[in-house]
PDB file of C-alpha atoms (C1' of nucleotides) in Angstrom:
ATOM      1  CA  MET A   1      33.423   1.379  -8.485  1.00 50.00           C
ATOM      2  CA  THR A   2      33.097   4.692  -6.770  1.00 47.00           C
ATOM      3  CA  GLN A   3      33.359   5.252  -3.005  1.00 45.00           C
ATOM      4  CA  LYS A   4      29.754   6.341  -2.889  1.00 48.00           C
ATOM      5  CA  GLN A   5      28.723   2.898  -4.476  1.00 47.00           C
ATOM      6  CA  ILE A   6      30.877   1.200  -1.899  1.00 46.00           C
ATOM      7  CA  ALA A   7      29.319   2.965   0.822  1.00 50.00           C
ATOM      8  CA  VAL A   8      25.796   2.032  -0.384  1.00 49.00           C
ATOM      9  CA  LEU A   9      26.646  -1.605  -0.611  1.00 51.00           C
ATOM     10  CA  ALA A  10      28.276  -1.528   2.816  1.00 51.00           C
ATOM     11  CA  ALA A  11      25.238  -0.026   4.411  1.00 50.00           C
ATOM     12  CA  GLU A  12      22.948  -2.721   3.144  1.00 47.00           C
ATOM     13  CA  PRO A  13      24.896  -5.817   3.731  1.00 53.00           C
ATOM     14  CA  CYS A  14      22.333  -8.556   2.873  1.00 61.00           C
ATOM     15  CA  CYS A  15      18.923  -8.785   4.336  1.00 66.00           C
ATOM     16  CA  ALA A  16      16.783  -5.687   4.755  1.00 85.00           C
ATOM     17  CA  SER A  17      13.247  -6.923   4.106  1.00 93.00           C
ATOM     18  CA  VAL A  18      10.223  -4.862   3.283  1.00 92.00           C
ATOM     19  CA  LEU A  19       7.680  -7.518   4.176  1.00 90.00           C
ATOM     20  CA  ALA A  20       9.084  -9.319   7.080  1.00 86.00           C
ATOM     21  CA  ALA A  21       9.722  -6.879   9.882  1.00 77.00           C
ATOM     22  CA  PRO A  22       8.934  -3.039  10.333  1.00 86.00           C
ATOM     23  CA  LEU A  23      11.664  -1.362   8.361  1.00 92.00           C
ATOM     24  CA  ASP A  24      13.752   1.101  10.279  1.00 93.00           C
ATOM     25  CA  GLU A  25      14.245   4.637   8.819  1.00 94.00           C
ATOM     26  CA  ASP A  26      17.892   3.993   7.482  1.00 94.00           C
ATOM     27  CA  GLU A  27      16.994   0.824   5.931  1.00 94.00           C
ATOM     28  CA  ALA A  28      13.911   2.410   4.209  1.00 97.00           C
ATOM     29  CA  VAL A  29      16.180   5.234   2.926  1.00 97.00           C
ATOM     30  CA  GLN A  30      18.806   2.759   1.417  1.00 96.00           C
ATOM     31  CA  LEU A  31      16.108   0.525  -0.258  1.00 98.00           C
ATOM     32  CA  ALA A  32      14.281   3.520  -1.477  1.00 98.00           C
ATOM     33  CA  GLN A  33      17.520   4.786  -3.288  1.00 98.00           C
ATOM     34  CA  GLY A  34      17.721   1.422  -4.901  1.00 98.00           C
ATOM     35  CA  PHE A  35      14.127   1.302  -6.048  1.00 98.00           C
ATOM     36  CA  ALA A  36      14.351   4.986  -7.273  1.00 98.00           C
ATOM     37  CA  ALA A  37      16.999   3.819  -9.651  1.00 98.00           C
ATOM     38  CA  LEU A  38      14.525   1.327 -11.209  1.00 98.00           C
ATOM     39  CA  ALA A  39      11.654   4.038 -11.208  1.00 98.00           C
ATOM     40  CA  ASP A  40      12.300   5.217 -14.746  1.00 98.00           C
ATOM     41  CA  PRO A  41      11.556   3.499 -17.880  1.00 98.00           C
ATOM     42  CA  VAL A  42      14.673   4.549 -19.683  1.00 98.00           C
ATOM     43  CA  ARG A  43      16.858   3.212 -16.837  1.00 98.00           C
ATOM     44  CA  LEU A  44      14.734  -0.145 -16.789  1.00 98.00           C
ATOM     45  CA  ARG A  45      15.311  -0.639 -20.449  1.00 98.00           C
ATOM     46  CA  MET A  46      18.962   0.318 -20.104  1.00 98.00           C
ATOM     47  CA  LEU A  47      19.448  -2.262 -17.281  1.00 98.00           C
ATOM     48  CA  SER A  48      17.567  -4.712 -19.340  1.00 98.00           C
ATOM     49  CA  MET A  49      19.879  -4.542 -22.283  1.00 98.00           C
ATOM     50  CA  ILE A  50      22.901  -4.526 -20.100  1.00 98.00           C
ATOM     51  CA  ALA A  51      21.927  -7.422 -18.142  1.00 97.00           C
ATOM     52  CA  ALA A  52      20.970  -9.405 -21.319  1.00 96.00           C
ATOM     53  CA  SER A  53      24.501  -9.049 -22.694  1.00 95.00           C
ATOM     54  CA  ASP A  54      27.846  -9.391 -20.928  1.00 94.00           C
ATOM     55  CA  GLU A  55      28.984  -5.956 -21.875  1.00 96.00           C
ATOM     56  CA  VAL A  56      27.338  -3.042 -23.502  1.00 98.00           C
ATOM     57  CA  CYS A  57      28.864   0.067 -24.739  1.00 98.00           C
ATOM     58  CA  SER A  58      27.276   3.391 -23.920  1.00 98.00           C
ATOM     59  CA  CYS A  59      27.165   4.153 -27.750  1.00 97.00           C
ATOM     60  CA  ASP A  60      25.084   1.106 -28.291  1.00 97.00           C
ATOM     61  CA  LEU A  61      22.407   2.421 -26.030  1.00 98.00           C
ATOM     62  CA  LEU A  62      21.738   5.804 -27.841  1.00 98.00           C
ATOM     63  CA  GLU A  63      19.810   4.551 -30.730  1.00 97.00           C
ATOM     64  CA  PRO A  64      17.613   1.889 -29.089  1.00 97.00           C
ATOM     65  CA  LEU A  65      16.688   4.196 -26.305  1.00 97.00           C
ATOM     66  CA  GLY A  66      16.178   7.165 -28.820  1.00 97.00           C
ATOM     67  CA  LYS A  67      17.588   9.584 -26.195  1.00 98.00           C
ATOM     68  CA  ALA A  68      20.319  12.095 -26.561  1.00 98.00           C
ATOM     69  CA  GLN A  69      23.924  11.249 -25.532  1.00 98.00           C
ATOM     70  CA  PRO A  70      23.850  13.491 -22.265  1.00 98.00           C
ATOM     71  CA  THR A  71      20.604  11.879 -21.258  1.00 98.00           C
ATOM     72  CA  VAL A  72      22.013   8.368 -21.629  1.00 98.00           C
ATOM     73  CA  SER A  73      25.114   9.311 -19.605  1.00 98.00           C
ATOM     74  CA  HIS A  74      22.960  10.820 -16.888  1.00 98.00           C
ATOM     75  CA  HIS A  75      21.032   7.589 -16.587  1.00 98.00           C
ATOM     76  CA  THR A  76      24.120   5.401 -16.751  1.00 98.00           C
ATOM     77  CA  LYS A  77      25.450   7.353 -13.722  1.00 98.00           C
ATOM     78  CA  ALA A  78      22.174   7.057 -11.860  1.00 98.00           C
ATOM     79  CA  LEU A  79      22.317   3.108 -12.258  1.00 98.00           C
ATOM     80  CA  ALA A  80      26.030   3.066 -11.365  1.00 98.00           C
ATOM     81  CA  ASP A  81      25.514   5.371  -8.279  1.00 98.00           C
ATOM     82  CA  ALA A  82      22.825   2.863  -7.029  1.00 98.00           C
ATOM     83  CA  GLY A  83      25.378   0.008  -7.564  1.00 98.00           C
ATOM     84  CA  LEU A  84      23.226  -1.744 -10.266  1.00 98.00           C
ATOM     85  CA  ILE A  85      25.797  -1.382 -12.980  1.00 98.00           C
ATOM     86  CA  VAL A  86      29.641  -0.878 -13.157  1.00 98.00           C
ATOM     87  CA  GLY A  87      31.516   0.777 -16.038  1.00 98.00           C
ATOM     88  CA  GLU A  88      34.943  -0.009 -17.381  1.00 98.00           C
ATOM     89  CA  LYS A  89      36.575   2.396 -19.619  1.00 97.00           C
ATOM     90  CA  ARG A  90      38.597   0.772 -22.516  1.00 97.00           C
ATOM     91  CA  GLY A  91      39.936   3.111 -25.027  1.00 96.00           C
ATOM     92  CA  ARG A  92      37.306   5.530 -26.156  1.00 97.00           C
ATOM     93  CA  TRP A  93      34.396   3.414 -24.914  1.00 98.00           C
ATOM     94  CA  VAL A  94      32.872   2.622 -21.450  1.00 98.00           C
ATOM     95  CA  PHE A  95      31.685  -0.889 -21.169  1.00 98.00           C
ATOM     96  CA  TRP A  96      28.793  -1.498 -18.705  1.00 98.00           C
ATOM     97  CA  ARG A  97      28.155  -4.602 -16.848  1.00 98.00           C
ATOM     98  CA  ALA A  98      25.258  -5.629 -14.484  1.00 98.00           C
ATOM     99  CA  VAL A  99      25.901  -6.108 -10.909  1.00 98.00           C
ATOM    100  CA  PRO A 100      23.683  -9.169 -10.097  1.00 97.00           C
ATOM    101  CA  GLU A 101      24.366  -9.063  -6.379  1.00 97.00           C
ATOM    102  CA  ARG A 102      22.964  -5.616  -5.938  1.00 97.00           C
ATOM    103  CA  ILE A 103      19.961  -6.320  -8.139  1.00 98.00           C
ATOM    104  CA  ASP A 104      19.312  -9.544  -6.097  1.00 97.00           C
ATOM    105  CA  ALA A 105      19.556  -7.610  -2.840  1.00 97.00           C
ATOM    106  CA  LEU A 106      16.529  -5.381  -3.934  1.00 98.00           C
ATOM    107  CA  ARG A 107      14.713  -8.518  -5.219  1.00 98.00           C
ATOM    108  CA  ARG A 108      15.291 -10.305  -1.843  1.00 97.00           C
ATOM    109  CA  SER A 109      13.828  -7.299   0.015  1.00 97.00           C
ATOM    110  CA  LEU A 110      10.522  -7.954  -1.590  1.00 98.00           C
ATOM    111  CA  THR A 111      10.462 -11.770  -0.646  1.00 94.00           C
ATOM    112  CA  PRO A 112       7.988 -12.969   1.877  1.00 90.00           C
TER     113      PRO A 112
ATOM    114  CA  MET B   1      -9.983  -2.176  -5.789  1.00 52.00           C
ATOM    115  CA  THR B   2     -10.358   0.770  -8.361  1.00 47.00           C
ATOM    116  CA  GLN B   3     -10.562   0.317 -12.137  1.00 46.00           C
ATOM    117  CA  LYS B   4      -7.202   2.113 -12.325  1.00 49.00           C
ATOM    118  CA  GLN B   5      -5.662  -0.709 -10.335  1.00 48.00           C
ATOM    119  CA  ILE B   6      -7.392  -3.408 -12.183  1.00 47.00           C
ATOM    120  CA  ALA B   7      -6.054  -1.909 -15.399  1.00 50.00           C
ATOM    121  CA  VAL B   8      -2.585  -1.966 -14.112  1.00 49.00           C
ATOM    122  CA  LEU B   9      -2.848  -5.606 -13.061  1.00 51.00           C
ATOM    123  CA  ALA B  10      -4.349  -6.636 -16.400  1.00 51.00           C
ATOM    124  CA  ALA B  11      -1.711  -4.867 -18.360  1.00 50.00           C
ATOM    125  CA  GLU B  12       1.001  -6.778 -16.580  1.00 46.00           C
ATOM    126  CA  PRO B  13      -0.301 -10.330 -16.330  1.00 53.00           C
ATOM    127  CA  CYS B  14       2.577 -12.265 -14.947  1.00 62.00           C
ATOM    128  CA  CYS B  15       5.875 -12.286 -16.343  1.00 65.00           C
ATOM    129  CA  ALA B  16       7.728  -9.058 -17.632  1.00 84.00           C
ATOM    130  CA  SER B  17      11.185  -9.512 -16.679  1.00 93.00           C
ATOM    131  CA  VAL B  18      14.050  -6.750 -16.479  1.00 92.00           C
ATOM    132  CA  LEU B  19      16.971  -9.222 -16.617  1.00 89.00           C
ATOM    133  CA  ALA B  20      15.734 -11.775 -19.228  1.00 85.00           C
ATOM    134  CA  ALA B  21      14.960 -10.089 -22.430  1.00 77.00           C
ATOM    135  CA  PRO B  22      15.122  -6.611 -23.729  1.00 86.00           C
ATOM    136  CA  LEU B  23      12.205  -4.871 -22.226  1.00 91.00           C
ATOM    137  CA  ASP B  24       9.835  -2.957 -24.698  1.00 93.00           C
ATOM    138  CA  GLU B  25       8.595   0.508 -23.865  1.00 93.00           C
ATOM    139  CA  ASP B  26       5.199  -0.331 -22.523  1.00 94.00           C
ATOM    140  CA  GLU B  27       6.535  -2.977 -20.093  1.00 94.00           C
ATOM    141  CA  ALA B  28       9.301  -0.469 -18.971  1.00 97.00           C
ATOM    142  CA  VAL B  29       6.570   2.005 -18.146  1.00 97.00           C
ATOM    143  CA  GLN B  30       4.497  -0.326 -16.289  1.00 96.00           C
ATOM    144  CA  LEU B  31       7.340  -1.720 -14.151  1.00 98.00           C
ATOM    145  CA  ALA B  32       8.740   1.786 -13.527  1.00 98.00           C
ATOM    146  CA  GLN B  33       5.318   2.787 -12.235  1.00 98.00           C
ATOM    147  CA  GLY B  34       5.502  -0.088  -9.765  1.00 98.00           C
ATOM    148  CA  PHE B  35       9.069   0.694  -8.501  1.00 98.00           C
ATOM    149  CA  ALA B  36       8.194   4.525  -8.206  1.00 98.00           C
ATOM    150  CA  ALA B  37       5.700   3.405  -5.793  1.00 98.00           C
ATOM    151  CA  LEU B  38       8.594   1.837  -3.680  1.00 98.00           C
ATOM    152  CA  ALA B  39      11.024   4.728  -4.265  1.00 98.00           C
ATOM    153  CA  ASP B  40      10.144   6.631  -1.176  1.00 98.00           C
ATOM    154  CA  PRO B  41      11.145   5.793   2.379  1.00 98.00           C
ATOM    155  CA  VAL B  42       7.956   6.745   3.890  1.00 98.00           C
ATOM    156  CA  ARG B  43       6.033   4.485   1.511  1.00 98.00           C
ATOM    157  CA  LEU B  44       8.470   1.586   2.144  1.00 98.00           C
ATOM    158  CA  ARG B  45       7.837   1.785   5.871  1.00 98.00           C
ATOM    159  CA  MET B  46       4.097   1.990   5.301  1.00 98.00           C
ATOM    160  CA  LEU B  47       4.197  -1.060   3.189  1.00 98.00           C
ATOM    161  CA  SER B  48       6.315  -2.755   5.618  1.00 98.00           C
ATOM    162  CA  MET B  49       3.951  -2.007   8.581  1.00 98.00           C
ATOM    163  CA  ILE B  50       0.960  -3.026   6.564  1.00 98.00           C
ATOM    164  CA  ALA B  51       2.492  -6.298   5.268  1.00 97.00           C
ATOM    165  CA  ALA B  52       3.635  -7.258   8.702  1.00 96.00           C
ATOM    166  CA  SER B  53       0.133  -7.039   9.988  1.00 95.00           C
ATOM    167  CA  ASP B  54      -3.117  -8.398   8.582  1.00 94.00           C
ATOM    168  CA  GLU B  55      -4.867  -5.120   8.688  1.00 96.00           C
ATOM    169  CA  VAL B  56      -3.658  -1.507   9.572  1.00 98.00           C
ATOM    170  CA  CYS B  57      -5.804   1.461  10.057  1.00 98.00           C
ATOM    171  CA  SER B  58      -4.429   4.837   8.562  1.00 98.00           C
ATOM    172  CA  CYS B  59      -4.707   6.326  12.083  1.00 98.00           C
ATOM    173  CA  ASP B  60      -2.131   3.787  13.438  1.00 98.00           C
ATOM    174  CA  LEU B  61       0.346   4.989  10.615  1.00 98.00           C
ATOM    175  CA  LEU B  62       0.642   8.569  11.622  1.00 98.00           C
ATOM    176  CA  GLU B  63       2.599   8.512  14.970  1.00 97.00           C
ATOM    177  CA  PRO B  64       5.101   5.760  13.715  1.00 97.00           C
ATOM    178  CA  LEU B  65       5.801   7.519  10.504  1.00 98.00           C
ATOM    179  CA  GLY B  66       5.928  11.032  12.190  1.00 97.00           C
ATOM    180  CA  LYS B  67       4.115  12.545   9.166  1.00 98.00           C
ATOM    181  CA  ALA B  68       0.992  14.730   8.935  1.00 98.00           C
ATOM    182  CA  GLN B  69      -2.276  13.111   8.176  1.00 98.00           C
ATOM    183  CA  PRO B  70      -2.478  14.550   4.527  1.00 98.00           C
ATOM    184  CA  THR B  71       0.987  13.357   3.868  1.00 98.00           C
ATOM    185  CA  VAL B  72      -0.049   9.745   4.942  1.00 98.00           C
ATOM    186  CA  SER B  73      -3.128   9.827   3.045  1.00 98.00           C
ATOM    187  CA  HIS B  74      -1.127  10.915  -0.155  1.00 98.00           C
ATOM    188  CA  HIS B  75       1.198   7.983   0.267  1.00 98.00           C
ATOM    189  CA  THR B  76      -1.494   5.375   0.985  1.00 98.00           C
ATOM    190  CA  LYS B  77      -3.095   6.511  -2.299  1.00 98.00           C
ATOM    191  CA  ALA B  78       0.237   6.259  -4.092  1.00 98.00           C
ATOM    192  CA  LEU B  79       0.629   2.604  -2.942  1.00 98.00           C
ATOM    193  CA  ALA B  80      -3.137   1.905  -3.591  1.00 98.00           C
ATOM    194  CA  ASP B  81      -2.757   3.366  -7.156  1.00 98.00           C
ATOM    195  CA  ALA B  82       0.148   1.026  -7.692  1.00 98.00           C
ATOM    196  CA  GLY B  83      -1.906  -1.818  -6.530  1.00 98.00           C
ATOM    197  CA  LEU B  84       0.440  -2.700  -3.746  1.00 98.00           C
ATOM    198  CA  ILE B  85      -2.198  -2.187  -1.062  1.00 98.00           C
ATOM    199  CA  VAL B  86      -5.930  -2.175  -0.787  1.00 98.00           C
ATOM    200  CA  GLY B  87      -8.111  -0.246   1.505  1.00 98.00           C
ATOM    201  CA  GLU B  88     -11.511  -1.137   2.973  1.00 98.00           C
ATOM    202  CA  LYS B  89     -13.620   1.497   4.615  1.00 97.00           C
ATOM    203  CA  ARG B  90     -15.374   0.197   7.915  1.00 97.00           C
ATOM    204  CA  GLY B  91     -17.072   2.881   9.893  1.00 97.00           C
ATOM    205  CA  ARG B  92     -14.773   5.868  10.309  1.00 97.00           C
ATOM    206  CA  TRP B  93     -11.649   3.984   9.548  1.00 98.00           C
ATOM    207  CA  VAL B  94      -9.918   2.742   6.409  1.00 98.00           C
ATOM    208  CA  PHE B  95      -8.121  -0.563   6.765  1.00 98.00           C
ATOM    209  CA  TRP B  96      -5.196  -1.367   4.572  1.00 98.00           C
ATOM    210  CA  ARG B  97      -4.008  -4.807   3.443  1.00 98.00           C
ATOM    211  CA  ALA B  98      -1.097  -5.728   1.243  1.00 98.00           C
ATOM    212  CA  VAL B  99      -1.442  -7.232  -2.101  1.00 98.00           C
ATOM    213  CA  PRO B 100       1.280 -10.016  -2.122  1.00 97.00           C
ATOM    214  CA  GLU B 101       0.592 -10.908  -5.792  1.00 97.00           C
ATOM    215  CA  ARG B 102       1.273  -7.403  -6.950  1.00 97.00           C
ATOM    216  CA  ILE B 103       4.496  -7.249  -4.837  1.00 98.00           C
ATOM    217  CA  ASP B 104       5.589 -10.576  -6.065  1.00 97.00           C
ATOM    218  CA  ALA B 105       5.140  -9.408  -9.706  1.00 97.00           C
ATOM    219  CA  LEU B 106       7.794  -6.525  -9.157  1.00 98.00           C
ATOM    220  CA  ARG B 107       9.963  -9.104  -7.281  1.00 98.00           C
ATOM    221  CA  ARG B 108       9.873 -11.560 -10.036  1.00 97.00           C
ATOM    222  CA  SER B 109      10.788  -9.005 -12.649  1.00 97.00           C
ATOM    223  CA  LEU B 110      14.167  -8.759 -11.010  1.00 97.00           C
ATOM    224  CA  THR B 111      14.655 -12.556 -11.065  1.00 94.00           C
ATOM    225  CA  PRO B 112      17.296 -13.958 -13.337  1.00 90.00           C
TER     226      PRO B 112
ATOM    227  C1'  DA C   1      49.627  17.686 -34.497  1.00 66.51           C
ATOM    228  C1'  DC C   2      45.249  17.511 -36.230  1.00 66.51           C
ATOM    229  C1'  DG C   3      40.372  15.972 -36.704  1.00 66.51           C
ATOM    230  C1'  DA C   4      37.080  12.742 -35.457  1.00 66.51           C
ATOM    231  C1'  DG C   5      34.688   9.874 -32.046  1.00 66.51           C
ATOM    232  C1'  DT C   6      33.271   8.775 -27.270  1.00 66.51           C
ATOM    233  C1'  DC C   7      31.774  10.234 -22.995  1.00 66.51           C
ATOM    234  C1'  DA C   8      31.069  13.391 -18.869  1.00 66.51           C
ATOM    235  C1'  DT C   9      29.751  18.020 -17.205  1.00 66.51           C
ATOM    236  C1'  DT C  10      27.392  22.287 -17.210  1.00 66.51           C
ATOM    237  C1'  DG C  11      23.391  25.114 -17.441  1.00 66.51           C
ATOM    238  C1'  DA C  12      18.837  25.797 -18.480  1.00 66.51           C
ATOM    239  C1'  DC C  13      14.152  24.498 -18.616  1.00 66.51           C
ATOM    240  C1'  DA C  14       9.988  22.124 -17.640  1.00 66.51           C
ATOM    241  C1'  DT C  15       7.940  18.895 -14.962  1.00 66.51           C
ATOM    242  C1'  DC C  16       7.040  16.048 -11.112  1.00 66.51           C
ATOM    243  C1'  DC C  17       6.858  15.192  -6.152  1.00 66.51           C
ATOM    244  C1'  DA C  18       6.861  15.374  -1.004  1.00 66.51           C
ATOM    245  C1'  DT C  19       5.055  17.912   2.513  1.00 66.51           C
ATOM    246  C1'  DC C  20       1.692  20.503   5.112  1.00 66.51           C
ATOM    247  C1'  DG C  21      -2.098  23.928   6.629  1.00 66.51           C
ATOM    248  C1'  DA C  22      -6.786  24.650   5.535  1.00 66.51           C
ATOM    249  C1'  DT C  23     -10.920  22.934   4.293  1.00 66.51           C
ATOM    250  C1'  DG C  24     -14.356  19.440   2.863  1.00 66.51           C
ATOM    251  C1'  DT C  25     -16.909  14.857   3.695  1.00 66.51           C
ATOM    252  C1'  DA C  26     -18.534  11.126   6.260  1.00 66.51           C
ATOM    253  C1'  DT C  27     -19.348   8.533  10.467  1.00 66.51           C
ATOM    254  C1'  DC C  28     -20.113   7.724  15.244  1.00 66.51           C
ATOM    255  C1'  DG C  29     -21.481   8.863  20.128  1.00 66.51           C
ATOM    256  C1'  DG C  30     -24.355  11.469  23.160  1.00 66.51           C
TER     257       DG C  30
ATOM    258  C1'  DC D   1     -28.728  17.774  15.948  1.00 66.51           C
ATOM    259  C1'  DC D   2     -23.940  18.601  17.480  1.00 66.51           C
ATOM    260  C1'  DG D   3     -19.299  17.961  18.488  1.00 66.51           C
ATOM    261  C1'  DA D   4     -15.588  14.855  17.716  1.00 66.51           C
ATOM    262  C1'  DT D   5     -13.053  11.673  15.017  1.00 66.51           C
ATOM    263  C1'  DA D   6     -11.096   9.646  10.579  1.00 66.51           C
ATOM    264  C1'  DC D   7      -9.989  10.488   6.023  1.00 66.51           C
ATOM    265  C1'  DA D   8      -9.719  12.865   1.492  1.00 66.51           C
ATOM    266  C1'  DT D   9      -9.007  16.973  -1.295  1.00 66.51           C
ATOM    267  C1'  DC D  10      -7.212  21.458  -2.386  1.00 66.51           C
ATOM    268  C1'  DG D  11      -3.639  24.981  -2.705  1.00 66.51           C
ATOM    269  C1'  DA D  12       0.861  26.361  -1.996  1.00 66.51           C
ATOM    270  C1'  DT D  13       5.683  25.768  -1.536  1.00 66.51           C
ATOM    271  C1'  DG D  14      10.416  23.935  -1.864  1.00 66.51           C
ATOM    272  C1'  DG D  15      13.198  20.556  -3.826  1.00 66.51           C
ATOM    273  C1'  DA D  16      14.128  16.628  -6.916  1.00 66.51           C
ATOM    274  C1'  DT D  17      14.362  15.011 -11.579  1.00 66.51           C
ATOM    275  C1'  DG D  18      14.384  14.161 -16.860  1.00 66.51           C
ATOM    276  C1'  DT D  19      15.784  16.289 -21.052  1.00 66.51           C
ATOM    277  C1'  DC D  20      18.919  18.340 -24.114  1.00 66.51           C
ATOM    278  C1'  DA D  21      22.232  22.056 -26.445  1.00 66.51           C
ATOM    279  C1'  DA D  22      26.709  23.453 -25.635  1.00 66.51           C
ATOM    280  C1'  DT D  23      31.078  22.686 -24.034  1.00 66.51           C
ATOM    281  C1'  DG D  24      34.917  20.236 -22.051  1.00 66.51           C
ATOM    282  C1'  DA D  25      38.039  16.091 -21.514  1.00 66.51           C
ATOM    283  C1'  DC D  26      40.055  12.079 -23.375  1.00 66.51           C
ATOM    284  C1'  DT D  27      41.379   8.566 -27.060  1.00 66.51           C
ATOM    285  C1'  DC D  28      42.551   6.938 -31.422  1.00 66.51           C
ATOM    286  C1'  DG D  29      43.745   6.953 -36.485  1.00 66.51           C
ATOM    287  C1'  DT D  30      46.159   9.493 -39.895  1.00 66.51           C
TER     288       DT D  30
END
DNA sequence: ACGAGTCATTGACATCCATCGATGTATCGG
DNA sequence: CCGATACATCGATGGATGTCAATGACTCGT
């Protein structure tokens, strides 16, 4: 996990809620970055595939998504920067795993 | 509620889930549009203020957000197009209310 | 050491988007 | 009516973003 990702997680420890109290500026920026990562159909399908399996290799995302390799790499980076997935390089491959805690933090922010 | 908003709701009746099954293209596009509406700090703070009260007038959003009137109008339209808020015009004012069902649909799409 | 496979980065391009001034539309009070 | 208020729309502008070809970096068989 990159320093950037750790910073994001640390800045949003647990419980910023959109629906409960008036959100302050910083909380809004943090949450908006998280939702921005979900605001693309390609990334949503990516996250969907990764979360459905334990581990998914980047090479297994190309064909189902129908996108070029740099595009897939760009989107995995976006999801990783948002802390929603983490990648582990083993040999030639990078295996991606979902980060349920981070996904759950966004989900809880929409909880009444 | 506009025809466009009704169409969105109808196209996503209840249970598209990001984490359960591999998302198909159409579901991904619908969900991405919803999350895109949340992917802006100004709109998140807007939704936060509107959800915290029963009704909020557009004029009461200008000063707390520190944005010009056309900008606020632009964002309320974005949230309304996404079905997250609905507006009712009474006299000179437009009163906005949150749409919990629509917000909840997005929240549930992130539920394991 | 060489070639093939996997992924990241760069650069370029088109598109989308947030923002705001100017203007238009509607409503109310006087 | 007329001026003021609330909101929407238009047009312009600067910045962010999705996409991919080309290239680079790294790993593994042979």
